[in-house]
Coordinates of C-alpha atoms and ligand atoms in Angstrom, one line a residue:
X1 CA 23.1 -34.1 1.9
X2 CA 20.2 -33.5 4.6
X3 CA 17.1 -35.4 3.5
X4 CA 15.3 -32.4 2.7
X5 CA 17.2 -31.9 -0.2
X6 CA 15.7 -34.8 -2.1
X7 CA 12.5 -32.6 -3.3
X8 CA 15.0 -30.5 -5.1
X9 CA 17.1 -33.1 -6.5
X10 CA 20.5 -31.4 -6.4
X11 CA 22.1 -30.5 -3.1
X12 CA 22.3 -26.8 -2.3
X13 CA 26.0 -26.7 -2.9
X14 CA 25.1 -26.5 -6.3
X15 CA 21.7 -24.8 -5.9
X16 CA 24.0 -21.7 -4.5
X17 CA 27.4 -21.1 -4.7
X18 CA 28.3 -18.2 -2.0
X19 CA 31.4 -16.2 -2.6
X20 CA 32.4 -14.3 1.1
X21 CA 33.8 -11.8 -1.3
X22 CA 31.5 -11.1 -3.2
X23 CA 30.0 -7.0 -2.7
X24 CA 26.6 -8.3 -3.2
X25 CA 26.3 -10.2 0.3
X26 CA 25.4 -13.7 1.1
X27 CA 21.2 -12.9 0.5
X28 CA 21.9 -11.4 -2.8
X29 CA 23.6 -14.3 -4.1
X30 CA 20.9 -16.6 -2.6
X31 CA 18.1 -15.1 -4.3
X32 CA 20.4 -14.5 -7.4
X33 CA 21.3 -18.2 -7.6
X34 CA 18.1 -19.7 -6.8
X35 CA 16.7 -17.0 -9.3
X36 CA 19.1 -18.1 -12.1
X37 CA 18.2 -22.2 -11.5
X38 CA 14.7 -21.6 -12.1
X39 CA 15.3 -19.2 -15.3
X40 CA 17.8 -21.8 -16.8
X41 CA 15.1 -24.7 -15.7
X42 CA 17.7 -26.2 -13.9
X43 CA 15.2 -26.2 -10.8
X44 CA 12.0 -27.2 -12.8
X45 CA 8.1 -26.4 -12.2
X46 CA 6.6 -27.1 -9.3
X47 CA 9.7 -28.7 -7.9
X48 CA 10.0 -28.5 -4.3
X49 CA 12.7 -26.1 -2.5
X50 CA 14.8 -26.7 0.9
X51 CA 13.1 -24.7 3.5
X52 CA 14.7 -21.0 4.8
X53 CA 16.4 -23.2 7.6
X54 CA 17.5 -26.2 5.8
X55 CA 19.6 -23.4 3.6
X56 CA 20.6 -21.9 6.0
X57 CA 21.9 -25.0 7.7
X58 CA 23.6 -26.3 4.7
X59 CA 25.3 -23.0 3.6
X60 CA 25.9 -22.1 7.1
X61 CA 24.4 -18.9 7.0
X62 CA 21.7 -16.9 9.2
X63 CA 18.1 -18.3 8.7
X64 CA 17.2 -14.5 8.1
X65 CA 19.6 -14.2 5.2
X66 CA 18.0 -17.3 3.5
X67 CA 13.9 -16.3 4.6
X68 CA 14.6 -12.5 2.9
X69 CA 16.0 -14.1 0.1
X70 CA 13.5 -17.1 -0.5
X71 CA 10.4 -13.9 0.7
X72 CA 12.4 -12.1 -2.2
X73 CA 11.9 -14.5 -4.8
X74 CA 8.1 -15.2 -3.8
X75 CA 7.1 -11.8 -3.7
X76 CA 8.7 -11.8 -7.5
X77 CA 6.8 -15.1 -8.2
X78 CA 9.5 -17.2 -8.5
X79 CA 8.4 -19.5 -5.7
X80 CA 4.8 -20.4 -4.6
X81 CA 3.7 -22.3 -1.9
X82 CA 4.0 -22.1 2.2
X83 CA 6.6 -21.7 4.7
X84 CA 8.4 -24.7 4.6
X85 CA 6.8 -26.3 1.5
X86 CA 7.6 -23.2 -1.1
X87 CA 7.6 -24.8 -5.3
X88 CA 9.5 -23.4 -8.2
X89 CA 6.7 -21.3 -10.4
X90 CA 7.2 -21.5 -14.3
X91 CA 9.3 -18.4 -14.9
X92 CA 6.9 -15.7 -15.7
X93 CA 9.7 -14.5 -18.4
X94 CA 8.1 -17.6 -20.4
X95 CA 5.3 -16.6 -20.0
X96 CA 5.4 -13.0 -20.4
X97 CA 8.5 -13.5 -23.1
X98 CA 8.5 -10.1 -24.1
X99 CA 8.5 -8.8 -20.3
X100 CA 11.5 -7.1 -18.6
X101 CA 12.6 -8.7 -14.9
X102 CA 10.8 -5.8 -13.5
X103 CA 7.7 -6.2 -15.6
X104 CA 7.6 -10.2 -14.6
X105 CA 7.6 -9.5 -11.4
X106 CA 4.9 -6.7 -11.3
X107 CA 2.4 -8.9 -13.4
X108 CA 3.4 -12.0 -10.1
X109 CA 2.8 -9.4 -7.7
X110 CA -0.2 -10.1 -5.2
X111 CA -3.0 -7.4 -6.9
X112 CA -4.9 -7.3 -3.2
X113 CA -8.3 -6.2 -3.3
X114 CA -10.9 -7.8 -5.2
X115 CA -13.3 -5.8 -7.3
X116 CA -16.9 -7.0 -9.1
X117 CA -17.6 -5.0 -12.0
X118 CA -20.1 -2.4 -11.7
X119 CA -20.8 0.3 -8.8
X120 CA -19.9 0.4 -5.6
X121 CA -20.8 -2.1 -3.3
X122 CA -21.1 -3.5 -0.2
X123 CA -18.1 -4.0 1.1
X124 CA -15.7 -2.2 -1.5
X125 CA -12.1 -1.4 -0.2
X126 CA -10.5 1.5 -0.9
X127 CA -13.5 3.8 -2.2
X128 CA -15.2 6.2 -0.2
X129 CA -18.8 7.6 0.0
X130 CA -18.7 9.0 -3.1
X131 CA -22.9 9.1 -3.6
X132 CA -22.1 11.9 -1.0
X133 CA -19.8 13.8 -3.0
X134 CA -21.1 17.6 -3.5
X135 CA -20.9 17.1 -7.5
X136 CA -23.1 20.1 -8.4
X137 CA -20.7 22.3 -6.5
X138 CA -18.1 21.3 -7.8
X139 CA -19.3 21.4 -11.1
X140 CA -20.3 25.4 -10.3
X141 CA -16.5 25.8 -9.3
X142 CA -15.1 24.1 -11.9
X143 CA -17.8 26.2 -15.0
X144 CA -16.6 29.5 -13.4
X145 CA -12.6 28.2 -13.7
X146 CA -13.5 27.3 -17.7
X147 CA -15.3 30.4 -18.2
X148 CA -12.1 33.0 -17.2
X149 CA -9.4 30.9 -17.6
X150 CA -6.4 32.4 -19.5
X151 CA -3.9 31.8 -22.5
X152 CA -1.2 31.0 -20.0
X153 CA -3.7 28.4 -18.4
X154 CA -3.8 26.8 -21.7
X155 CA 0.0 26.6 -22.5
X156 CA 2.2 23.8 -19.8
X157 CA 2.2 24.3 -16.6
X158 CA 4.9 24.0 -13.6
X159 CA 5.9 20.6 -13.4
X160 CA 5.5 21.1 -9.6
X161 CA 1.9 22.1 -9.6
X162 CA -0.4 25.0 -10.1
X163 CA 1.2 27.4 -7.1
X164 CA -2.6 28.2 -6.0
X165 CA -2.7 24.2 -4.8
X166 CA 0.0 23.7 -3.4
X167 CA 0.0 26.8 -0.9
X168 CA -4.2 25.5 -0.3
X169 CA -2.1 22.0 0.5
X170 CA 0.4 23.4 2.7
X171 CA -1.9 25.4 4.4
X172 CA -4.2 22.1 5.2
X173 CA -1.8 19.7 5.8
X174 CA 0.2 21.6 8.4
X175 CA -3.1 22.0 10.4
X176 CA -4.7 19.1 9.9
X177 CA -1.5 16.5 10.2
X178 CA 1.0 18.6 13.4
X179 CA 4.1 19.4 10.3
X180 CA 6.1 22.0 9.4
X181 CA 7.2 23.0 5.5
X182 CA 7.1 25.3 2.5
X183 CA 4.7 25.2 -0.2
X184 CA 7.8 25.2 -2.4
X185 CA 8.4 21.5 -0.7
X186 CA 4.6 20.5 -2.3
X187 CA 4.5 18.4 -5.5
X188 CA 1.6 17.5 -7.2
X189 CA 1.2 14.4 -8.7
X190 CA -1.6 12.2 -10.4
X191 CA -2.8 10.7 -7.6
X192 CA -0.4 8.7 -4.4
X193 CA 0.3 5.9 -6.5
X194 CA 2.2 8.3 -9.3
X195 CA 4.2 9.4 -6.5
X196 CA 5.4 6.2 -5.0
X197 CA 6.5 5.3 -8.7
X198 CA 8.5 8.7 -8.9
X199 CA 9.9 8.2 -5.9
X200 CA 10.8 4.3 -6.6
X201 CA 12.1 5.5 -9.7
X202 CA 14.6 8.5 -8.3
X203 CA 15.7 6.9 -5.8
X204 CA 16.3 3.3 -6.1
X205 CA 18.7 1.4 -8.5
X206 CA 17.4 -2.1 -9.5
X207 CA 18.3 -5.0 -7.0
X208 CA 18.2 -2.1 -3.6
X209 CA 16.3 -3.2 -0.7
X210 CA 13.4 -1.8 0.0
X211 CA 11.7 -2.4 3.6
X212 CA 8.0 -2.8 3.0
X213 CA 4.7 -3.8 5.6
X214 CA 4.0 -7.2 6.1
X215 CA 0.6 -7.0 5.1
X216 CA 0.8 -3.9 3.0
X217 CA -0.2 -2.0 0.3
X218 CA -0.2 -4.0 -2.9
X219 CA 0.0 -0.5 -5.1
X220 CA 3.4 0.6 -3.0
X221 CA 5.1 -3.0 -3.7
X222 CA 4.4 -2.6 -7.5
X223 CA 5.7 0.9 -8.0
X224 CA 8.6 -0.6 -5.9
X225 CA 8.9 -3.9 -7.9
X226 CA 8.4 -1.7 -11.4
X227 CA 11.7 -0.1 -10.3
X228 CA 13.6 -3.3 -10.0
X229 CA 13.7 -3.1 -5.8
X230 CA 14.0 -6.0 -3.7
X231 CA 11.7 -6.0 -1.1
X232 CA 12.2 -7.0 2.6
X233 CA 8.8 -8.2 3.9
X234 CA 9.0 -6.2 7.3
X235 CA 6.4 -7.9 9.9
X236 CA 3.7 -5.4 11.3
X237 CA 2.4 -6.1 15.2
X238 CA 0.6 -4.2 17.7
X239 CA 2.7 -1.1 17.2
X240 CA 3.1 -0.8 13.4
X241 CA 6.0 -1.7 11.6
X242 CA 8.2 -3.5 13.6
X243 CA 11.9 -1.8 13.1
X244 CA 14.1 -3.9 15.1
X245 CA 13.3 -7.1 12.6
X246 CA 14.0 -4.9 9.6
X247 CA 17.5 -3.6 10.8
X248 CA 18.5 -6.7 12.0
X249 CA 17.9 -8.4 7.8
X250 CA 18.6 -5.7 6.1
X251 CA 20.0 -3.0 7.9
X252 CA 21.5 -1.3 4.9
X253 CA 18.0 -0.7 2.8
X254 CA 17.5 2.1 0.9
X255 CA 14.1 3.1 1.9
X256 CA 11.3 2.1 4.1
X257 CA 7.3 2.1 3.0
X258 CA 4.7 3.1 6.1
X259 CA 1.3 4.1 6.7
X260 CA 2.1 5.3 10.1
X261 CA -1.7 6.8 10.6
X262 CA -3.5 3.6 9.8
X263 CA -1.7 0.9 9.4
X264 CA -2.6 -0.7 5.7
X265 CA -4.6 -3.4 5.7
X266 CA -4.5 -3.8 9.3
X267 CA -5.6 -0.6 10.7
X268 CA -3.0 0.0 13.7
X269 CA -1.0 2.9 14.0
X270 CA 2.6 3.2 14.7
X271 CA 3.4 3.9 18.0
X272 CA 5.7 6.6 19.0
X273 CA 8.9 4.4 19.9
X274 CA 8.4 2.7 17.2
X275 CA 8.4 6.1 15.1
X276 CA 11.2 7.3 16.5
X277 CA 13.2 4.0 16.4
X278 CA 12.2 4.2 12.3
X279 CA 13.9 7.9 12.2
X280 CA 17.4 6.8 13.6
X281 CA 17.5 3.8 11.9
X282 CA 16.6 6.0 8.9
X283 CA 19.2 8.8 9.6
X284 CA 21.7 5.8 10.5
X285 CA 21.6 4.3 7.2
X286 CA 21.1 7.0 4.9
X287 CA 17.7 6.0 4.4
X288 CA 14.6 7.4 3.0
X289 CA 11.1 6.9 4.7
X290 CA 7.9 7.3 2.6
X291 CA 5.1 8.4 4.9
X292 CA 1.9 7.0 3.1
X293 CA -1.0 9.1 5.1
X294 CA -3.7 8.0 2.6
X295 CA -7.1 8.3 4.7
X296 CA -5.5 10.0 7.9
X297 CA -8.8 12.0 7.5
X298 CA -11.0 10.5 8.8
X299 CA -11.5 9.1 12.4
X300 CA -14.6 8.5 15.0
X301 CA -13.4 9.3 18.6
X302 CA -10.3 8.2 18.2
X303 CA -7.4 10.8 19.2
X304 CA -5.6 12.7 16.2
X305 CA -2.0 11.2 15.8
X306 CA 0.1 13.3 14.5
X307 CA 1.9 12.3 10.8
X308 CA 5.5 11.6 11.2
X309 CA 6.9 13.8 8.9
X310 CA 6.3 16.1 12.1
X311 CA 9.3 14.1 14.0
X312 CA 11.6 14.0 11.3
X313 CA 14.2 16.8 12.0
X314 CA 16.7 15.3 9.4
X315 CA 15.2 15.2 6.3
X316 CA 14.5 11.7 5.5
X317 CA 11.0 11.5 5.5
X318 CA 8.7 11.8 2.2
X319 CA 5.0 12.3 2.5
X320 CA 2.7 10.9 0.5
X321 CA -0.9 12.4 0.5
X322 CA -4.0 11.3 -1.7
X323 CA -7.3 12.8 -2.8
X324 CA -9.2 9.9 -3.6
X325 CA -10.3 9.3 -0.4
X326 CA -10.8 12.8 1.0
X327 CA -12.9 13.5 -2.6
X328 CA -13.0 10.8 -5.2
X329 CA -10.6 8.2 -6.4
X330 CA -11.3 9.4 -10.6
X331 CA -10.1 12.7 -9.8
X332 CA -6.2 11.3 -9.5
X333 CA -4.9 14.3 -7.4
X334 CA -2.4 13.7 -4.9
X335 CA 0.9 15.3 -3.8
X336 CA 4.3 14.7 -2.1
X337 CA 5.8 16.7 0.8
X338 CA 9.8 16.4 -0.7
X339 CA 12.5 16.7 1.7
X340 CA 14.7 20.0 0.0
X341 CA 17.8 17.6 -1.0
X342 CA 15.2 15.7 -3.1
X343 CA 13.0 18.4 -4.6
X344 CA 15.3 18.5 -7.9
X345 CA 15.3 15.0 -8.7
X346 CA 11.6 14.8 -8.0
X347 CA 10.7 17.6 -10.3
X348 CA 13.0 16.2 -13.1
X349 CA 11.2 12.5 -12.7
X350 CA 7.7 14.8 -12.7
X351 CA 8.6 16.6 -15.7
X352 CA 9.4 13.3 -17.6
X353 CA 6.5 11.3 -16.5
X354 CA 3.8 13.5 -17.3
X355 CA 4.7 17.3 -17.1
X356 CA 1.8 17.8 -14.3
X357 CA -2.0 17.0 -14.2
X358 CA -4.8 19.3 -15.9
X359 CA -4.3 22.5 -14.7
X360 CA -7.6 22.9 -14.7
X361 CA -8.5 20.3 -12.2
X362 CA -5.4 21.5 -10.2
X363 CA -7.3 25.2 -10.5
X364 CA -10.7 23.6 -9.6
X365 CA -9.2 21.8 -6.3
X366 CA -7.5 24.9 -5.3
X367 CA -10.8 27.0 -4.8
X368 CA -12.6 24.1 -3.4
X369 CA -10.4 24.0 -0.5
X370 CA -9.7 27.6 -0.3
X371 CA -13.2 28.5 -0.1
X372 CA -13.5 25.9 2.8
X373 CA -15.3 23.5 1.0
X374 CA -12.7 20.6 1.9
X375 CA -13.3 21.6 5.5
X376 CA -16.3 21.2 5.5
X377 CA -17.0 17.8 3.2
X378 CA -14.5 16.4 5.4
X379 CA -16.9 17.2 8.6
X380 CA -20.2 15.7 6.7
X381 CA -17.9 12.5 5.3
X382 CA -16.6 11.6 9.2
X383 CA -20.1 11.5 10.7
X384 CA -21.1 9.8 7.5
X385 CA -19.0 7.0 8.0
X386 CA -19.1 6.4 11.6
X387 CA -22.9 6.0 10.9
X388 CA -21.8 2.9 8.2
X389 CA -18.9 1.9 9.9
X390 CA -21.6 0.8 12.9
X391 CA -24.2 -0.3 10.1
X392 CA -21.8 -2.8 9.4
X393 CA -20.6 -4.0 12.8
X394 CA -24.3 -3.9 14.0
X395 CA -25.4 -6.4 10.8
X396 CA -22.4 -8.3 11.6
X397 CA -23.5 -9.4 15.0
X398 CA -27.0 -9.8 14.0
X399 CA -26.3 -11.8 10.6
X400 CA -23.4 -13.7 11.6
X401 CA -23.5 -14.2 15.4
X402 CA -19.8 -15.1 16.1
X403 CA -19.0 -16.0 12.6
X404 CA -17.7 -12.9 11.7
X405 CA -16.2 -10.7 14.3
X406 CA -14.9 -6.9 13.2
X407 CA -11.9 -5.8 15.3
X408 CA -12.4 -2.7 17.2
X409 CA -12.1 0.2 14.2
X410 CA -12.5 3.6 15.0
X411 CA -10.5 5.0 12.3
X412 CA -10.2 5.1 8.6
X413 CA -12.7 3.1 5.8
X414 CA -12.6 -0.3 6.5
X415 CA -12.5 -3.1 8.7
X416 CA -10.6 -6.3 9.5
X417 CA -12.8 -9.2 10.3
X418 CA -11.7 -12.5 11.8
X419 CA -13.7 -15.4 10.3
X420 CA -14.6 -18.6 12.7
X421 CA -15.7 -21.8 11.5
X422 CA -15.2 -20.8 7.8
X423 CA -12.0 -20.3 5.7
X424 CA -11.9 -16.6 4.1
X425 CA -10.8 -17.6 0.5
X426 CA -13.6 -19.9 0.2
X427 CA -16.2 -17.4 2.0
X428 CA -14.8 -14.6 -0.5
X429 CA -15.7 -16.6 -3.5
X430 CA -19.1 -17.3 -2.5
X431 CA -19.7 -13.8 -1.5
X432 CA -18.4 -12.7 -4.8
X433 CA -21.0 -15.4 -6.4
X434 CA -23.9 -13.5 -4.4
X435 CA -22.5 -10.1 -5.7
X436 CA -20.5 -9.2 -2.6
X437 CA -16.7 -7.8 -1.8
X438 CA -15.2 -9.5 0.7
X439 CA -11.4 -10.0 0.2
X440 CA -9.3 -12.0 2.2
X441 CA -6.6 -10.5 4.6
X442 CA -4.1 -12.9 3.5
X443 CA -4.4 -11.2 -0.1
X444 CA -2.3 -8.1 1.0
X445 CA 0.8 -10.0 2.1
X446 CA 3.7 -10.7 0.0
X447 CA 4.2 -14.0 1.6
X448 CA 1.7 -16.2 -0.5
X449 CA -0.1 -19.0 1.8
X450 CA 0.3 -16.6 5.2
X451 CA -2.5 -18.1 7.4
X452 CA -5.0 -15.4 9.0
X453 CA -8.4 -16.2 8.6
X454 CA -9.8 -12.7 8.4
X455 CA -11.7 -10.6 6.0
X456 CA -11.2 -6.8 5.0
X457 CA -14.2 -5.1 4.5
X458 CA -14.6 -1.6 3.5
X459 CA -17.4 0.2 4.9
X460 CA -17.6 4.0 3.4
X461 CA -18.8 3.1 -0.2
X462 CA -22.4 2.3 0.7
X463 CA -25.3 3.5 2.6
X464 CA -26.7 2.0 5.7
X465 CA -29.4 -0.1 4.2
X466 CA -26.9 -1.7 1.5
X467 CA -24.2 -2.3 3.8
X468 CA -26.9 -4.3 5.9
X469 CA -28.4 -6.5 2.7
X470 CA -25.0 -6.9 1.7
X471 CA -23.9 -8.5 5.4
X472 CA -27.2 -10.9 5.2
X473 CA -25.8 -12.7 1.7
X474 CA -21.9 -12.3 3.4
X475 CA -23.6 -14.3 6.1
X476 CA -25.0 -16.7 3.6
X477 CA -21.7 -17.0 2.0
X478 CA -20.1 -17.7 5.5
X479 CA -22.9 -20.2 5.8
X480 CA -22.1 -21.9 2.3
X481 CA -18.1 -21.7 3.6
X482 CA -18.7 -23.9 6.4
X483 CA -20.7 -26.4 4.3
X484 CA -18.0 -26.5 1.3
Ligands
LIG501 C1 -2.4 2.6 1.3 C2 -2.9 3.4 0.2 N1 -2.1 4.4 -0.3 C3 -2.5 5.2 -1.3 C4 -3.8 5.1 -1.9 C5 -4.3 6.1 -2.9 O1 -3.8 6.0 -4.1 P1 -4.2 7.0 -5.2 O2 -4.0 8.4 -4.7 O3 -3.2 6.7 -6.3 O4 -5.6 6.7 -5.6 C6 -4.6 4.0 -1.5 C7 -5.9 3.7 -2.2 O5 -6.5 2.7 -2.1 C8 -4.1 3.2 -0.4 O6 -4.9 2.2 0.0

């Protein structure tokens, strides 16, 4: 029994049994073994596991088979801890008794972002400048929608959408983003994150494997995890999700999550090899690909990148598009582009959710970008946030001078900023104490304990002036950090 083994008090033989025969595969029983020790208490609390490669050494397996497994059961929070030092949690079934699996494992999930009550502030994450939103136009539009609408606009709708949107979608998107499809192909749905959850929900079974962004979106792994996937932390570099690492641990997944366009939280986009290299492997498998383009929008000098549902001749790509940053989060508006063998089993999913949003919103929407308002509040919002995207970086270098340095961003609405001198979970609590946002990069990766030492700040939520009091009390809180 190799030494390690000690912390766990029982020697991996009877930790795991593998079965070669067995149709799951050797991961599947890992995590399903492990899984059902900690259930049955056999493994108790806070009792320490063999690391990925002493497993693997023991049960003479890949050290990839055990990491996705042991990744597997942290993202579920059945593990805690680092690489190398990971604990048995208290099964959240105990605590959550009433709880499905699923539900357990979406209440463990990492939640990302961290919000203060109250208005936005400086330096909110994922809400955009919406003190600059044309309410009193929108307001006219939607008086003039109440004021003529008809019976049949008060009886349901089509569970695909009101047809007037999604023709005004298809006619933007296919401009704005270099694609190619049919307002039939258009689906609305009540904001992004409704559509990753009908998509999690038609296409996976509980237990497939679901390649995900290491960091990535916390919203996409809980739709995900609410649908009983196992996810495959897939690391992200230089060029965006990195495929090669993917195939080679789990080559047969179901379907891949990725923000091609802006790389969620870290801000890179995919490279073309790297695009294409995600199609085959895609078209290889018999895998699906959801294309998350949630704030493609909006860039300051940098070139337009095409989406990648433009490359995708074979059908495997599903686009995800969102209003909440092109208008305002409350408004829950967003729609799928469906591949045609899908668009049945999407509408069906659609239909049972929720039927379809307000029609009357839908109706409202559909005039504000037919009438060219979207156009044109997209225009005023990009030189808008170039203006607070440099308010930022410009009170960064002149409040914390080297302690707080924003990588190069000339896309999106926020920023990644590395921290030196000062750990980022700490600095994020005492910015929160002054009434600041500041949430820690490691908060958007699956892998609990992942050391960066970064900060993600969003930058489109406030003015100029607020952005810059708000960086004096970060730098306070960086200041306080170092001292703690
Ligand atoms: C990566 C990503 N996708 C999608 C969304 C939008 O979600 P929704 O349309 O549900 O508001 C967000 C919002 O923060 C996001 O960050």
């Amino acid at each position: 029994m190799p030494s390690r083994m000690a912390t766990s008090k029982r020697p991996t033989s009877l930790l795991v049994r593998l079965d070669p025969r067995h149709r799951g595969g050797l991961q599947r029983q890992i995590y399903a073994s492990i899984q059902r020790a900690i259930l049955d208490g056999v493994v108790g609390p806070g009792t320490r596991l063999p690391s990925s490669r002493a497993l693997a050494d023991d049960l003479g397996v890949s050290r990839t088979t055990t990491l996705l497994a042991v990744q597997q059961l942290e993202a579920e929070g059945y593990l805690a801890g680092r690489p190398g030092c990971r604990m048995a949690r208290p099964p959240a079934r105990l605590k959550h008794p009433t709880l499905s699996r699923r539900g357990a494992a979406l209440v463990a999930a990492p939640q990302g972002a961290q919000r203060l009550p109250g208005p936005p502030r400086a330096f909110r994450i994922g809400t955009p400048g919406v003190d600059l939103f044309p309410v009193a136009l929108w307001w006219r539009l939607a008086s003039r929608r109440v004021r003529s609408i008809t019976p049949t606009q008060l009886d349901y709708g089509e569970p695909a959408g009101l047809r007037a949107l999604r023709e005004a979608i298809a006619d933007h998107v296919q401009t704005a983003r270099g694609t190619r499809f049919s307002a039939e192909q258009v689906l609305v749905v009540a904001g992004a994150q409704q559509g990753l959850e009908l998509i999690s929900r038609v296409l996976l079974d509980p237990g497939d494997r679901v390649w995900m962004e290491e960091p990535g979106y916390p919203g996409a792994r809980s739709a995900l995890l609410g649908a009983g996937a196992r996810i495959v932390p897939v690391p992200v570099d230089a060029e965006g999700l990195a495929v090669e690492p993917g195939a080679r641990g789990a080559a047969d997944a179901r379907l891949a999550y990725v923000t091609p366009s802006h790389q969620y939280p870290l801000g890179v986009p995919m490279s073309l090899p790297r695009r294409l290299a995600l199609l085959r492997w895609a078209s290889r498998a018999g895998a699906w690909v959801i294309e998350d383009d949630y704030d493609s929008e909006f860039r300051y000098g940098a070139r337009p990148v095409p989406c990648l549902h433009g490359l995708d001749v074979d059908g495997r790509v599903i686009y995800v598009g969102s209003f909440s940053k092109t208008l305002f989060p409350s408004l829950r508006l967003g729609f799928l582009i469906v591949p045609p063998d899908l668009q049945d089993g999407l509408q069906a999913a659609r239909a049972a959710a929720d039927q379809h949003p307000p029609v009357l919103d839908q109706a409202v929407l559909a005039d504000f970008i037919g009438e060219g308002h979207f156009a044109r509040h997209l225009r005023r919002m990009r030189v808008a946030y170039r203006e607070r995207l440099e308010a930022v970086s410009d009170a960064a270098t002149r409040f914390c001078r080297g302690a707080l340095r924003l990588r190069p961003t000339r896309t999106g609405l926020h920023a990644i900023a590395d921290l030196e001198g000062a750990d980022a979970a700490r600095v994020s609590r005492e910015a929160a104490a002054r009434g600041v946002e500041a949430t820690p990069l490691s908060a958007y990766f699956a892998e609990r304990g992942t050391r960066v030492n970064a900060l993600v700040l969003g930058f489109a939520a406030v003015r100029p002036e607020a952005a810059r009091r708000g960086m004096e009390r970060l730098a306070a809180a960086i200041e306080a950090g170092r001292r703690g």
